[in-house]
Amino acid sequence: MATGMPECSPALLVAAGLAVLAICSYLAAIVVGRGAARYPPVAGTVFHQVYHLRRLHDYYTDLFREHATFRLLAPGRRQIYTSDTAVVEYILRTNFANYGKVRDTKGASNYDKTSDLFGDGIFTADGDKWRQHRKIASYDFSARALRDFSGGVFNRDAAKLAHIVSGNAAAKQPMDFQDLLMKATMDSIFTIAVGVDLDTLSGSEEGSRFAAALDDASEFTLLRFVNAFWKVSRFLNVGAEAALRRRIEVVDEFMYKRIRARAEEISDGDIGKAHDTVSM
């Protein structure tokens, strides 16, 4: 029976619902925030992040032109963004102990978002565990390590990158310079931190497959910070969460293979093998 009412697609209804939720959250923040001058201004909601996902960095830049520090609303919490150097120093140095990165006062957890990819490493740990990781990592970036080993690695890969760029320029061949810079960075960092030369600049198939999987997994992990429904997608194993799971499988397979190989080297007493692969 015709009712005379227009039909609405499910996608349109979902979009309308999100728009109404974003508007309500924004208005509620304005009402609650009146008289609370000590809080940074509200510049939008996490749903605005989703809307501007493909130009997210440009969106943040536009907001920072208006406010050095601002808030974005999320369901049950507020997110604070800042480009004020004084605020950054206060968080990272002056009162660092007050700003744990794992859990906030609402109990929400950044660890939940990042641990699938990064486990309990330095990027997800907090407190004493983070300090332990930091102490271990500091040995790779001490003045002596940079002079005796790391500097040689960076110089080697920079020379390799320069050779590729100059060759393409001489042949007037187009190149993806950002991709080349990422490959050079990945090759250097993994040689220093893991003792493995990915050799992506030279087109190593295994290294390139791992680097691409890690890059994709990092992007999908970042999406969790702007997608309020990522846990639903993970539970259903659909969309970006399904892709993230596949990429993590590639990353884990590569890393565990290297860990086993390194353990065998150490057990055989060949603990300097990784460093010997780099010409100084």
mmCIF file of C-alpha atoms in Angstrom:
data_model
loop_
_atom_site.group_PDB
_atom_site.id
_atom_site.type_symbol
_atom_site.label_atom_id
_atom_site.label_comp_id
_atom_site.label_asym_id
_atom_site.label_seq_id
_atom_site.Cartn_x
_atom_site.Cartn_y
_atom_site.Cartn_z
ATOM 1 C CA MET A 1 0.000 0.000 0.000
ATOM 2 C CA ALA A 2 1.355 3.414 -0.905
ATOM 3 C CA THR A 3 1.666 5.689 2.093
ATOM 4 C CA GLY A 4 2.765 8.821 0.254
ATOM 5 C CA MET A 5 5.969 9.034 2.348
ATOM 6 C CA PRO A 6 9.365 9.040 0.547
ATOM 7 C CA GLU A 7 11.631 6.022 1.011
ATOM 8 C CA CYS A 8 15.029 6.483 2.712
ATOM 9 C CA SER A 9 18.024 4.252 2.135
ATOM 10 C CA PRO A 10 19.713 2.648 5.184
ATOM 11 C CA ALA A 11 22.935 4.506 4.389
ATOM 12 C CA LEU A 12 21.090 7.824 4.411
ATOM 13 C CA LEU A 13 19.470 7.001 7.746
ATOM 14 C CA VAL A 14 22.846 6.090 9.282
ATOM 15 C CA ALA A 15 24.408 9.304 7.978
ATOM 16 C CA ALA A 16 21.500 11.330 9.335
ATOM 17 C CA GLY A 17 21.800 9.612 12.710
ATOM 18 C CA LEU A 18 25.514 10.364 12.947
ATOM 19 C CA ALA A 19 24.894 13.966 11.969
ATOM 20 C CA VAL A 20 22.241 14.362 14.671
ATOM 21 C CA LEU A 21 24.540 12.708 17.259
ATOM 22 C CA ALA A 22 27.413 15.012 16.310
ATOM 23 C CA ILE A 23 25.227 18.113 16.545
ATOM 24 C CA CYS A 24 23.777 17.056 19.898
ATOM 25 C CA SER A 25 27.227 16.298 21.312
ATOM 26 C CA TYR A 26 28.531 19.634 20.086
ATOM 27 C CA LEU A 27 25.615 21.596 21.566
ATOM 28 C CA ALA A 28 25.847 19.683 24.854
ATOM 29 C CA ALA A 29 29.528 20.554 25.147
ATOM 30 C CA ILE A 30 28.807 24.210 24.567
ATOM 31 C CA VAL A 31 26.142 24.207 27.286
ATOM 32 C CA VAL A 32 28.292 22.279 29.759
ATOM 33 C CA GLY A 33 31.376 24.303 28.924
ATOM 34 C CA ARG A 34 29.839 27.684 29.711
ATOM 35 C CA GLY A 35 31.535 29.218 32.703
ATOM 36 C CA ALA A 36 34.439 26.751 32.467
ATOM 37 C CA ALA A 37 37.023 29.046 30.930
ATOM 38 C CA ARG A 38 39.904 26.875 32.090
ATOM 39 C CA TYR A 39 39.076 24.264 29.442
ATOM 40 C CA PRO A 40 40.205 24.652 25.814
ATOM 41 C CA PRO A 41 37.425 25.491 23.335
ATOM 42 C CA VAL A 42 35.441 22.743 21.633
ATOM 43 C CA ALA A 43 36.297 22.691 17.932
ATOM 44 C CA GLY A 44 34.211 19.680 16.872
ATOM 45 C CA THR A 45 33.603 15.980 17.470
ATOM 46 C CA VAL A 46 35.259 12.710 16.501
ATOM 47 C CA PHE A 47 32.581 12.387 13.828
ATOM 48 C CA HIS A 48 34.091 15.422 12.130
ATOM 49 C CA GLN A 49 37.351 13.445 12.017
ATOM 50 C CA VAL A 50 35.577 10.634 10.194
ATOM 51 C CA TYR A 51 34.047 13.107 7.746
ATOM 52 C CA HIS A 52 37.484 14.632 7.028
ATOM 53 C CA LEU A 53 39.318 11.306 7.126
ATOM 54 C CA ARG A 54 40.906 11.626 3.677
ATOM 55 C CA ARG A 55 42.265 15.090 4.535
ATOM 56 C CA LEU A 56 42.735 14.561 8.258
ATOM 57 C CA HIS A 57 46.051 16.403 8.578
ATOM 58 C CA ASP A 58 44.689 19.367 6.629
ATOM 59 C CA TYR A 59 41.633 19.355 8.899
ATOM 60 C CA TYR A 60 43.839 19.499 12.000
ATOM 61 C CA THR A 61 45.916 22.284 10.437
ATOM 62 C CA ASP A 62 42.768 24.335 9.788
ATOM 63 C CA LEU A 63 41.709 23.914 13.420
ATOM 64 C CA PHE A 64 45.156 24.836 14.743
ATOM 65 C CA ARG A 65 45.039 28.067 12.747
ATOM 66 C CA GLU A 66 42.059 29.036 14.890
ATOM 67 C CA HIS A 67 43.096 27.528 18.238
ATOM 68 C CA ALA A 68 46.541 26.562 19.538
ATOM 69 C CA THR A 69 44.778 24.105 21.879
ATOM 70 C CA PHE A 70 41.276 22.712 21.413
ATOM 71 C CA ARG A 71 38.986 19.812 22.295
ATOM 72 C CA LEU A 72 37.194 17.259 20.123
ATOM 73 C CA LEU A 73 34.291 15.430 21.705
ATOM 74 C CA ALA A 74 33.990 11.649 21.685
ATOM 75 C CA PRO A 75 31.314 9.419 23.249
ATOM 76 C CA GLY A 76 31.924 9.578 26.998
ATOM 77 C CA ARG A 77 35.177 11.521 26.787
ATOM 78 C CA ARG A 78 37.002 14.564 25.411
ATOM 79 C CA GLN A 79 40.178 14.611 23.356
ATOM 80 C CA ILE A 80 42.598 17.528 23.674
ATOM 81 C CA TYR A 81 44.859 18.593 20.799
ATOM 82 C CA THR A 82 47.608 21.186 21.080
ATOM 83 C CA SER A 83 50.306 22.887 19.032
ATOM 84 C CA ASP A 84 51.318 25.152 21.916
ATOM 85 C CA THR A 85 54.977 24.446 22.713
ATOM 86 C CA ALA A 86 54.476 25.457 26.352
ATOM 87 C CA VAL A 87 51.707 22.882 26.744
ATOM 88 C CA VAL A 88 53.781 20.209 25.018
ATOM 89 C CA GLU A 89 56.718 20.886 27.358
ATOM 90 C CA TYR A 90 54.414 20.753 30.372
ATOM 91 C CA ILE A 91 53.057 17.336 29.330
ATOM 92 C CA LEU A 92 56.319 15.737 28.194
ATOM 93 C CA ARG A 93 58.689 17.268 30.720
ATOM 94 C CA THR A 94 57.408 19.489 33.521
ATOM 95 C CA ASN A 95 54.567 17.237 34.695
ATOM 96 C CA PHE A 96 55.221 14.076 32.688
ATOM 97 C CA ALA A 97 54.221 11.697 35.506
ATOM 98 C CA ASN A 98 50.671 13.068 35.417
ATOM 99 C CA TYR A 99 50.068 12.067 31.801
ATOM 100 C CA GLY A 100 50.064 8.288 31.522
ATOM 101 C CA LYS A 101 49.351 7.250 27.962
ATOM 102 C CA VAL A 102 47.625 3.926 28.590
ATOM 103 C CA ARG A 103 44.488 4.863 30.488
ATOM 104 C CA ASP A 104 42.652 8.108 31.157
ATOM 105 C CA THR A 105 40.285 9.038 33.995
ATOM 106 C CA LYS A 106 37.351 7.518 32.120
ATOM 107 C CA GLY A 107 39.044 4.137 31.871
ATOM 108 C CA ALA A 108 39.261 4.311 28.081
ATOM 109 C CA SER A 109 42.382 2.609 26.824
ATOM 110 C CA ASN A 110 44.782 3.560 24.064
ATOM 111 C CA TYR A 111 46.339 0.183 24.768
ATOM 112 C CA ASP A 112 43.236 -1.508 23.350
ATOM 113 C CA LYS A 113 43.685 0.374 20.101
ATOM 114 C CA THR A 114 47.395 -0.212 19.627
ATOM 115 C CA SER A 115 48.299 -3.498 21.320
ATOM 116 C CA ASP A 116 47.116 -5.744 18.466
ATOM 117 C CA LEU A 117 49.958 -4.388 16.356
ATOM 118 C CA PHE A 118 52.543 -3.198 18.906
ATOM 119 C CA GLY A 119 51.958 -5.674 21.740
ATOM 120 C CA ASP A 120 53.488 -4.570 25.056
ATOM 121 C CA GLY A 121 56.387 -2.678 23.484
ATOM 122 C CA ILE A 122 57.586 0.873 24.013
ATOM 123 C CA PHE A 123 54.767 2.366 21.926
ATOM 124 C CA THR A 124 52.033 0.955 24.156
ATOM 125 C CA ALA A 125 53.661 0.445 27.565
ATOM 126 C CA ASP A 126 53.448 2.947 30.403
ATOM 127 C CA GLY A 127 55.032 3.512 33.805
ATOM 128 C CA ASP A 128 57.859 1.195 34.859
ATOM 129 C CA LYS A 129 57.483 -1.042 31.822
ATOM 130 C CA TRP A 130 57.884 1.967 29.502
ATOM 131 C CA ARG A 131 60.986 3.106 31.403
ATOM 132 C CA GLN A 132 62.481 -0.365 31.006
ATOM 133 C CA HIS A 133 61.853 -0.330 27.260
ATOM 134 C CA ARG A 134 63.249 3.178 26.999
ATOM 135 C CA LYS A 135 66.433 2.178 28.825
ATOM 136 C CA ILE A 136 66.965 -0.782 26.504
ATOM 137 C CA ALA A 137 66.292 1.298 23.382
ATOM 138 C CA SER A 138 68.628 4.062 24.547
ATOM 139 C CA TYR A 139 71.660 1.825 23.962
ATOM 140 C CA ASP A 140 70.972 1.813 20.213
ATOM 141 C CA PHE A 141 70.958 5.612 20.089
ATOM 142 C CA SER A 142 73.820 6.482 22.426
ATOM 143 C CA ALA A 143 76.629 8.685 21.100
ATOM 144 C CA ARG A 144 78.928 5.670 20.821
ATOM 145 C CA ALA A 145 76.358 3.531 18.996
ATOM 146 C CA LEU A 146 75.582 6.348 16.555
ATOM 147 C CA ARG A 147 79.285 6.814 15.891
ATOM 148 C CA ASP A 148 80.307 3.167 15.657
ATOM 149 C CA PHE A 149 77.306 1.549 13.973
ATOM 150 C CA SER A 150 74.151 3.582 13.395
ATOM 151 C CA GLY A 151 75.941 6.331 11.497
ATOM 152 C CA GLY A 152 77.359 3.764 9.098
ATOM 153 C CA VAL A 153 73.912 2.299 8.471
ATOM 154 C CA PHE A 154 72.363 5.697 7.768
ATOM 155 C CA ASN A 155 75.241 6.653 5.459
ATOM 156 C CA ARG A 156 74.964 3.377 3.555
ATOM 157 C CA ASP A 157 71.229 3.720 2.946
ATOM 158 C CA ALA A 158 71.493 7.427 2.137
ATOM 159 C CA ALA A 159 74.096 6.607 -0.525
ATOM 160 C CA LYS A 160 71.862 3.859 -1.898
ATOM 161 C CA LEU A 161 68.905 6.275 -2.012
ATOM 162 C CA ALA A 162 70.994 8.964 -3.735
ATOM 163 C CA HIS A 163 72.120 6.436 -6.363
ATOM 164 C CA ILE A 164 68.514 5.439 -7.129
ATOM 165 C CA VAL A 165 67.322 9.049 -7.334
ATOM 166 C CA SER A 166 70.214 10.187 -9.532
ATOM 167 C CA GLY A 167 69.709 7.182 -11.819
ATOM 168 C CA ASN A 168 66.026 7.922 -12.274
ATOM 169 C CA ALA A 169 66.744 11.607 -12.808
ATOM 170 C CA ALA A 170 69.389 10.878 -15.460
ATOM 171 C CA ALA A 171 66.985 8.536 -17.232
ATOM 172 C CA LYS A 172 64.141 11.051 -16.813
ATOM 173 C CA GLN A 173 62.070 8.371 -15.115
ATOM 174 C CA PRO A 174 59.249 9.348 -12.718
ATOM 175 C CA MET A 175 59.615 8.190 -9.124
ATOM 176 C CA ASP A 176 57.584 8.135 -5.921
ATOM 177 C CA PHE A 177 59.981 10.059 -3.692
ATOM 178 C CA GLN A 178 57.902 9.621 -0.534
ATOM 179 C CA ASP A 179 57.934 5.859 -1.067
ATOM 180 C CA LEU A 180 61.711 5.907 -1.537
ATOM 181 C CA LEU A 181 62.198 7.907 1.657
ATOM 182 C CA MET A 182 60.016 5.477 3.582
ATOM 183 C CA LYS A 183 61.978 2.495 2.255
ATOM 184 C CA ALA A 184 65.311 4.089 3.170
ATOM 185 C CA THR A 185 64.022 4.840 6.673
ATOM 186 C CA MET A 186 62.649 1.331 7.155
ATOM 187 C CA ASP A 187 65.892 -0.273 5.960
ATOM 188 C CA SER A 188 68.001 1.845 8.337
ATOM 189 C CA ILE A 189 65.803 1.559 11.417
ATOM 190 C CA PHE A 190 65.365 -2.204 11.134
ATOM 191 C CA THR A 191 69.065 -2.788 10.638
ATOM 192 C CA ILE A 192 69.806 -0.756 13.781
ATOM 193 C CA ALA A 193 66.950 -1.947 15.997
ATOM 194 C CA VAL A 194 66.482 -5.546 14.872
ATOM 195 C CA GLY A 195 69.725 -6.428 13.107
ATOM 196 C CA VAL A 196 67.838 -7.159 9.875
ATOM 197 C CA ASP A 197 68.355 -5.351 6.583
ATOM 198 C CA LEU A 198 64.964 -5.286 4.871
ATOM 199 C CA ASP A 199 66.662 -4.155 1.651
ATOM 200 C CA THR A 200 63.416 -2.635 0.364
ATOM 201 C CA LEU A 201 65.379 -0.014 -1.597
ATOM 202 C CA SER A 202 66.831 -2.805 -3.713
ATOM 203 C CA GLY A 203 63.419 -4.422 -4.174
ATOM 204 C CA SER A 204 63.648 -7.360 -1.763
ATOM 205 C CA GLU A 205 60.331 -9.175 -2.127
ATOM 206 C CA GLU A 206 60.110 -10.396 1.468
ATOM 207 C CA GLY A 207 61.272 -7.106 2.959
ATOM 208 C CA SER A 208 58.925 -5.079 0.751
ATOM 209 C CA ARG A 209 55.983 -7.306 1.650
ATOM 210 C CA PHE A 210 56.690 -6.840 5.347
ATOM 211 C CA ALA A 211 57.204 -3.069 5.026
ATOM 212 C CA ALA A 212 53.942 -2.670 3.110
ATOM 213 C CA ALA A 213 52.051 -4.752 5.684
ATOM 214 C CA LEU A 214 53.500 -2.717 8.564
ATOM 215 C CA ASP A 215 52.633 0.565 6.839
ATOM 216 C CA ASP A 216 49.049 -0.563 6.195
ATOM 217 C CA ALA A 217 48.671 -1.937 9.723
ATOM 218 C CA SER A 218 49.839 1.371 11.169
ATOM 219 C CA GLU A 219 47.259 3.234 9.099
ATOM 220 C CA PHE A 220 44.440 0.879 10.110
ATOM 221 C CA THR A 221 45.490 1.207 13.758
ATOM 222 C CA LEU A 222 45.334 4.992 13.450
ATOM 223 C CA LEU A 223 41.776 4.700 12.113
ATOM 224 C CA ARG A 224 40.723 3.243 15.468
ATOM 225 C CA PHE A 225 41.277 6.657 17.032
ATOM 226 C CA VAL A 226 38.672 8.273 14.754
ATOM 227 C CA ASN A 227 36.237 5.392 14.314
ATOM 228 C CA ALA A 228 33.974 5.092 17.355
ATOM 229 C CA PHE A 229 32.698 1.684 16.136
ATOM 230 C CA TRP A 230 36.006 -0.048 15.445
ATOM 231 C CA LYS A 231 35.388 -2.720 18.105
ATOM 232 C CA VAL A 232 32.193 -3.739 16.323
ATOM 233 C CA SER A 233 34.118 -4.068 13.060
ATOM 234 C CA ARG A 234 36.795 -6.124 14.834
ATOM 235 C CA PHE A 235 34.188 -8.426 16.352
ATOM 236 C CA LEU A 236 32.539 -8.923 12.951
ATOM 237 C CA ASN A 237 35.945 -9.090 11.225
ATOM 238 C CA VAL A 238 34.924 -6.710 8.456
ATOM 239 C CA GLY A 239 36.337 -3.641 6.722
ATOM 240 C CA ALA A 240 39.565 -2.107 7.964
ATOM 241 C CA GLU A 241 39.649 -4.438 10.982
ATOM 242 C CA ALA A 242 39.672 -7.513 8.742
ATOM 243 C CA ALA A 243 42.458 -5.974 6.666
ATOM 244 C CA LEU A 244 44.373 -5.094 9.850
ATOM 245 C CA ARG A 245 44.207 -8.685 11.039
ATOM 246 C CA ARG A 246 45.662 -9.931 7.739
ATOM 247 C CA ARG A 247 48.470 -7.366 7.807
ATOM 248 C CA ILE A 248 49.364 -8.236 11.407
ATOM 249 C CA GLU A 249 49.670 -11.896 10.394
ATOM 250 C CA VAL A 250 52.293 -10.879 7.805
ATOM 251 C CA VAL A 251 54.136 -8.701 10.347
ATOM 252 C CA ASP A 252 54.103 -11.423 13.018
ATOM 253 C CA GLU A 253 55.285 -14.110 10.611
ATOM 254 C CA PHE A 254 58.236 -11.967 9.519
ATOM 255 C CA MET A 255 59.230 -10.833 13.023
ATOM 256 C CA TYR A 256 58.938 -14.218 14.734
ATOM 257 C CA LYS A 257 61.053 -15.755 11.976
ATOM 258 C CA ARG A 258 63.755 -13.156 12.695
ATOM 259 C CA ILE A 259 63.474 -13.641 16.447
ATOM 260 C CA ARG A 260 63.995 -17.399 16.080
ATOM 261 C CA ALA A 261 66.971 -16.846 13.771
ATOM 262 C CA ARG A 262 68.510 -14.342 16.180
ATOM 263 C CA ALA A 263 68.025 -16.700 19.120
ATOM 264 C CA GLU A 264 69.862 -19.412 17.181
ATOM 265 C CA GLU A 265 72.738 -17.002 16.421
ATOM 266 C CA ILE A 266 73.073 -16.130 20.094
ATOM 267 C CA SER A 267 72.944 -19.772 21.153
ATOM 268 C CA ASP A 268 75.711 -20.512 18.630
ATOM 269 C CA GLY A 269 77.799 -17.656 20.007
ATOM 270 C CA ASP A 270 77.526 -15.596 16.807
ATOM 271 C CA ILE A 271 76.131 -12.501 18.508
ATOM 272 C CA GLY A 272 77.995 -10.061 16.235
ATOM 273 C CA LYS A 273 76.701 -11.419 12.972
ATOM 274 C CA ALA A 274 74.067 -8.741 12.403
ATOM 275 C CA HIS A 275 76.525 -5.880 12.853
ATOM 276 C CA ASP A 276 79.064 -7.545 10.580
ATOM 277 C CA THR A 277 76.631 -7.290 7.660
ATOM 278 C CA VAL A 278 77.111 -3.513 7.558
ATOM 279 C CA SER A 279 80.228 -2.116 5.968
ATOM 280 C CA MET A 280 81.722 0.736 7.935
#
